[in-house]
PDB file of C-alpha atoms in Angstrom:
ATOM      1  CA  ASP P   1      -1.570  13.000 -14.115  1.00  0.00           C
ATOM      2  CA  GLU P   2      -2.257   9.467 -12.934  1.00  0.00           C
ATOM      3  CA  PHE P   3       0.142   9.906 -10.008  1.00  0.00           C
ATOM      4  CA  ALA P   4      -1.601  13.200  -8.959  1.00  0.00           C
ATOM      5  CA  ARG P   5      -5.104  11.535  -9.201  1.00  0.00           C
ATOM      6  CA  TRP P   6      -3.826   8.588  -7.162  1.00  0.00           C
ATOM      7  CA  LEU P   7      -2.408  10.846  -4.441  1.00  0.00           C
ATOM      8  CA  GLU P   8      -5.593  12.905  -4.347  1.00  0.00           C
ATOM      9  CA  ALA P   9      -7.619   9.768  -3.635  1.00  0.00           C
ATOM     10  CA  GLU P  10      -5.202   7.816  -1.425  1.00  0.00           C
ATOM     11  CA  ILE P  11      -4.200  10.463   1.071  1.00  0.00           C
ATOM     12  CA  PRO P  12      -7.773  10.801   2.449  1.00  0.00           C
ATOM     13  CA  GLU P  13      -8.198   7.018   2.337  1.00  0.00           C
ATOM     14  CA  TYR P  14      -5.009   6.449   4.292  1.00  0.00           C
ATOM     15  CA  ALA P  15      -6.080   9.152   6.806  1.00  0.00           C
ATOM     16  CA  ALA P  16      -9.458   7.463   7.240  1.00  0.00           C
ATOM     17  CA  ASP P  17      -7.770   4.069   7.791  1.00  0.00           C
ATOM     18  CA  LYS P  18      -5.532   5.562  10.457  1.00  0.00           C
ATOM     19  CA  VAL P  19      -8.620   7.148  12.227  1.00  0.00           C
ATOM     20  CA  ALA P  20     -10.548   3.895  11.961  1.00  0.00           C
ATOM     21  CA  ASN P  21      -7.591   2.031  13.439  1.00  0.00           C
ATOM     22  CA  GLY P  22      -7.471   4.442  16.387  1.00  0.00           C
ATOM     23  CA  GLN P  23      -3.970   5.719  15.568  1.00  0.00           C
ATOM     24  CA  TRP P  24      -4.847   9.302  14.631  1.00  0.00           C
ATOM     25  CA  SER P  25      -7.565  11.782  15.566  1.00  0.00           C
ATOM     26  CA  GLN P  26      -9.973  13.048  12.848  1.00  0.00           C
ATOM     27  CA  ASP P  27      -8.698  16.495  13.373  1.00  0.00           C
ATOM     28  CA  SER P  28      -5.068  15.792  12.439  1.00  0.00           C
ATOM     29  CA  ALA P  29      -5.386  12.811  10.166  1.00  0.00           C
ATOM     30  CA  LEU P  30      -5.362  14.519   6.778  1.00  0.00           C
ATOM     31  CA  GLU P  31      -2.347  16.660   7.631  1.00  0.00           C
ATOM     32  CA  LEU P  32      -0.461  13.626   8.998  1.00  0.00           C
ATOM     33  CA  ALA P  33      -1.312  11.522   5.968  1.00  0.00           C
ATOM     34  CA  ARG P  34      -0.011  14.237   3.621  1.00  0.00           C
ATOM     35  CA  LYS P  35       3.181  14.397   5.645  1.00  0.00           C
ATOM     36  CA  ASP P  36       3.656  10.608   5.411  1.00  0.00           C
ATOM     37  CA  PHE P  37       3.228  10.616   1.608  1.00  0.00           C
ATOM     38  CA  THR P  38       5.477  13.726   1.175  1.00  0.00           C
ATOM     39  CA  ASP P  39       8.152  12.184   3.376  1.00  0.00           C
ATOM     40  CA  LEU P  40       8.155   8.911   1.460  1.00  0.00           C
ATOM     41  CA  LEU P  41       7.763  10.375  -2.009  1.00  0.00           C
ATOM     42  CA  PRO P  42       9.532  13.739  -1.903  1.00  0.00           C
ATOM     43  CA  GLN P  43      10.212  13.644  -5.683  1.00  0.00           C
ATOM     44  CA  GLY P  44       6.893  11.975  -6.484  1.00  0.00           C
ATOM     45  CA  PRO P  45       7.108   8.885  -8.647  1.00  0.00           C
ATOM     46  CA  SER P  46      10.769   9.793  -9.472  1.00  0.00           C
ATOM     47  CA  THR P  47      11.814   9.235  -5.787  1.00  0.00           C
ATOM     48  CA  GLU P  48      14.842   6.917  -5.635  1.00  0.00           C
ATOM     49  CA  GLY P  49      14.019   3.487  -4.226  1.00  0.00           C
ATOM     50  CA  GLN P  50      10.202   4.007  -4.630  1.00  0.00           C
ATOM     51  CA  HIS P  51       8.239   2.314  -7.374  1.00  0.00           C
ATOM     52  CA  VAL P  52       4.681   3.338  -8.268  1.00  0.00           C
ATOM     53  CA  TYR P  53       3.004   1.248 -10.932  1.00  0.00           C
ATOM     54  CA  THR P  54      -0.340   1.475 -12.684  1.00  0.00           C
ATOM     55  CA  VAL P  55      -2.351  -1.810 -12.584  1.00  0.00           C
ATOM     56  CA  LEU P  56      -3.884  -2.572 -15.925  1.00  0.00           C
ATOM     57  CA  ASP P  57      -6.666  -4.894 -16.851  1.00  0.00           C
ATOM     58  CA  ALA P  58      -6.334  -7.354 -19.822  1.00  0.00           C
ATOM     59  CA  SER P  59      -7.312  -4.654 -22.274  1.00  0.00           C
ATOM     60  CA  GLY P  60      -4.764  -2.118 -20.955  1.00  0.00           C
ATOM     61  CA  LEU P  61      -7.255  -0.041 -18.940  1.00  0.00           C
ATOM     62  CA  ALA P  62      -5.814   1.512 -15.813  1.00  0.00           C
ATOM     63  CA  VAL P  63      -7.671  -0.088 -12.846  1.00  0.00           C
ATOM     64  CA  GLY P  64      -5.412   0.580  -9.890  1.00  0.00           C
ATOM     65  CA  THR P  65      -2.059   1.381  -8.424  1.00  0.00           C
ATOM     66  CA  LEU P  66       0.697  -0.548  -6.662  1.00  0.00           C
ATOM     67  CA  TRP P  67       3.388   1.275  -4.738  1.00  0.00           C
ATOM     68  CA  PHE P  68       6.385  -0.301  -3.107  1.00  0.00           C
ATOM     69  CA  GLY P  69       9.750   0.815  -1.803  1.00  0.00           C
ATOM     70  CA  VAL P  70      13.053  -0.975  -1.474  1.00  0.00           C
ATOM     71  CA  GLN P  71      14.070  -1.346   2.177  1.00  0.00           C
ATOM     72  CA  ASP P  72      16.790  -3.077   4.176  1.00  0.00           C
ATOM     73  CA  ARG P  73      15.460  -5.544   6.647  1.00  0.00           C
ATOM     74  CA  GLY P  74      17.574  -8.014   8.635  1.00  0.00           C
ATOM     75  CA  GLY P  75      20.526  -7.509   6.387  1.00  0.00           C
ATOM     76  CA  GLN P  76      18.487  -8.120   3.223  1.00  0.00           C
ATOM     77  CA  ARG P  77      16.896  -5.827   0.744  1.00  0.00           C
ATOM     78  CA  ILE P  78      13.173  -6.348   0.312  1.00  0.00           C
ATOM     79  CA  ALA P  79      10.143  -4.777  -1.418  1.00  0.00           C
ATOM     80  CA  TYR P  80       7.859  -3.106   1.061  1.00  0.00           C
ATOM     81  CA  VAL P  81       4.318  -2.575  -0.313  1.00  0.00           C
ATOM     82  CA  TYR P  82       2.997   0.773   0.878  1.00  0.00           C
ATOM     83  CA  ASP P  83      -0.213   0.662  -1.149  1.00  0.00           C
ATOM     84  CA  ILE P  84      -2.249  -1.474  -3.455  1.00  0.00           C
ATOM     85  CA  VAL P  85      -5.522  -0.123  -4.661  1.00  0.00           C
ATOM     86  CA  VAL P  86      -8.020  -1.291  -7.314  1.00  0.00           C
ATOM     87  CA  ALA P  87     -10.807   1.022  -8.378  1.00  0.00           C
ATOM     88  CA  PRO P  88     -14.148   0.010  -6.789  1.00  0.00           C
ATOM     89  CA  GLY P  89     -15.773  -0.931 -10.122  1.00  0.00           C
ATOM     90  CA  HIS P  90     -12.893  -3.302 -10.905  1.00  0.00           C
ATOM     91  CA  ARG P  91     -12.469  -5.185  -7.614  1.00  0.00           C
ATOM     92  CA  ARG P  92     -12.909  -8.967  -7.127  1.00  0.00           C
ATOM     93  CA  ARG P  93     -11.664  -9.647 -10.737  1.00  0.00           C
ATOM     94  CA  GLY P  94      -8.164 -10.748  -9.819  1.00  0.00           C
ATOM     95  CA  HIS P  95      -6.320  -7.468 -10.588  1.00  0.00           C
ATOM     96  CA  ALA P  96      -4.640  -7.175  -7.179  1.00  0.00           C
ATOM     97  CA  GLU P  97      -3.586 -10.860  -7.349  1.00  0.00           C
ATOM     98  CA  ARG P  98      -2.072 -10.281 -10.762  1.00  0.00           C
ATOM     99  CA  ALA P  99      -0.391  -7.123  -9.546  1.00  0.00           C
ATOM    100  CA  PHE P 100       1.219  -9.075  -6.722  1.00  0.00           C
ATOM    101  CA  LYS P 101       2.372 -11.822  -9.082  1.00  0.00           C
ATOM    102  CA  ALA P 102       4.013  -9.094 -11.237  1.00  0.00           C
ATOM    103  CA  LEU P 103       5.552  -7.608  -8.106  1.00  0.00           C
ATOM    104  CA  GLU P 104       7.138 -10.938  -7.305  1.00  0.00           C
ATOM    105  CA  GLN P 105       8.776 -10.979 -10.705  1.00  0.00           C
ATOM    106  CA  GLU P 106       9.924  -7.315 -10.387  1.00  0.00           C
ATOM    107  CA  ALA P 107      11.260  -7.924  -6.890  1.00  0.00           C
ATOM    108  CA  ALA P 108      13.210 -10.940  -8.130  1.00  0.00           C
ATOM    109  CA  ARG P 109      14.528  -8.893 -11.116  1.00  0.00           C
ATOM    110  CA  LEU P 110      15.752  -6.270  -8.659  1.00  0.00           C
ATOM    111  CA  GLY P 111      17.485  -8.940  -6.609  1.00  0.00           C
ATOM    112  CA  LEU P 112      15.278  -8.442  -3.554  1.00  0.00           C
ATOM    113  CA  ALA P 113      14.879 -11.216  -0.961  1.00  0.00           C
ATOM    114  CA  GLY P 114      11.134 -10.913  -0.327  1.00  0.00           C
ATOM    115  CA  ILE P 115       8.040  -8.721  -0.058  1.00  0.00           C
ATOM    116  CA  ALA P 116       6.662  -7.223   3.138  1.00  0.00           C
ATOM    117  CA  LEU P 117       3.520  -5.167   3.776  1.00  0.00           C
ATOM    118  CA  HIS P 118       1.192  -3.837   6.491  1.00  0.00           C
ATOM    119  CA  VAL P 119      -2.532  -4.497   6.572  1.00  0.00           C
ATOM    120  CA  PHE P 120      -5.044  -2.795   8.789  1.00  0.00           C
ATOM    121  CA  GLY P 121      -6.797  -5.149  11.192  1.00  0.00           C
ATOM    122  CA  HIS P 122     -10.241  -4.061   9.866  1.00  0.00           C
ATOM    123  CA  ASN P 123      -9.348  -4.960   6.276  1.00  0.00           C
ATOM    124  CA  LEU P 124     -10.388  -8.573   6.273  1.00  0.00           C
ATOM    125  CA  ALA P 125     -10.633  -8.851   2.489  1.00  0.00           C
ATOM    126  CA  ALA P 126      -6.989  -7.817   2.080  1.00  0.00           C
ATOM    127  CA  GLN P 127      -5.902 -10.193   4.786  1.00  0.00           C
ATOM    128  CA  ALA P 128      -7.601 -13.057   2.908  1.00  0.00           C
ATOM    129  CA  LEU P 129      -5.889 -12.066  -0.376  1.00  0.00           C
ATOM    130  CA  TYR P 130      -2.472 -11.867   1.278  1.00  0.00           C
ATOM    131  CA  ALA P 131      -2.870 -15.262   2.915  1.00  0.00           C
ATOM    132  CA  LYS P 132      -3.908 -16.727  -0.437  1.00  0.00           C
ATOM    133  CA  LEU P 133      -0.750 -15.236  -1.943  1.00  0.00           C
ATOM    134  CA  GLY P 134       1.443 -16.877   0.668  1.00  0.00           C
ATOM    135  CA  PHE P 135       2.077 -13.953   3.042  1.00  0.00           C
ATOM    136  CA  VAL P 136       2.396 -14.915   6.703  1.00  0.00           C
ATOM    137  CA  PRO P 137       1.968 -12.676   9.762  1.00  0.00           C
ATOM    138  CA  THR P 138       5.279 -11.454  11.268  1.00  0.00           C
ATOM    139  CA  ASN P 139       3.881  -9.091  13.943  1.00  0.00           C
ATOM    140  CA  ILE P 140       0.362  -8.650  15.355  1.00  0.00           C
ATOM    141  CA  ASN P 141      -0.558  -5.511  17.279  1.00  0.00           C
ATOM    142  CA  LEU P 142      -3.783  -5.651  19.375  1.00  0.00           C
ATOM    143  CA  PHE P 143      -5.770  -2.944  21.043  1.00  0.00           C
ATOM    144  CA  LYS P 144      -8.732  -2.967  23.414  1.00  0.00           C
ATOM    145  CA  PRO P 145     -10.624   0.307  23.853  1.00  0.00           C
ATOM    146  CA  LEU P 146     -11.829   1.076  27.328  1.00  0.00           C
ATOM    147  CA  PRO P 147     -15.220   2.577  28.131  1.00  0.00           C
ATOM    148  CA  ALA P 148     -15.241   6.356  28.636  1.00  0.00           C
TER     149      ALA P 148
END
């Protein structure tokens, strides 16, 4: 049930981010987002190599979700973070930071060499968190819209 609720919320969010980023049109965004999630999670949370965790607060209340997949990069296996979300009423309380600290431990337990992720250029709060956690940029894509 938690997985289904997460998908129901995250697919439209992902589509909106892709539209805001200028990568997809509004008309096709929801369909493309559904396809991306289906392609990456064909067996849902049981998909091999994919890990979807519920983020809990100190009392055990579910406050978010962290999803990563194991990938091969440069001859090493890494954790690639596809999504981290904390429910709006629970943000700015350290939950995402704690989730990433737990991810570091889980990645080490799995014998992975590191953690990679993508962040949308308009998500400045996430960029600040990732910098605080020690992530460094590896690629930067830029875009300049032209007047119609």
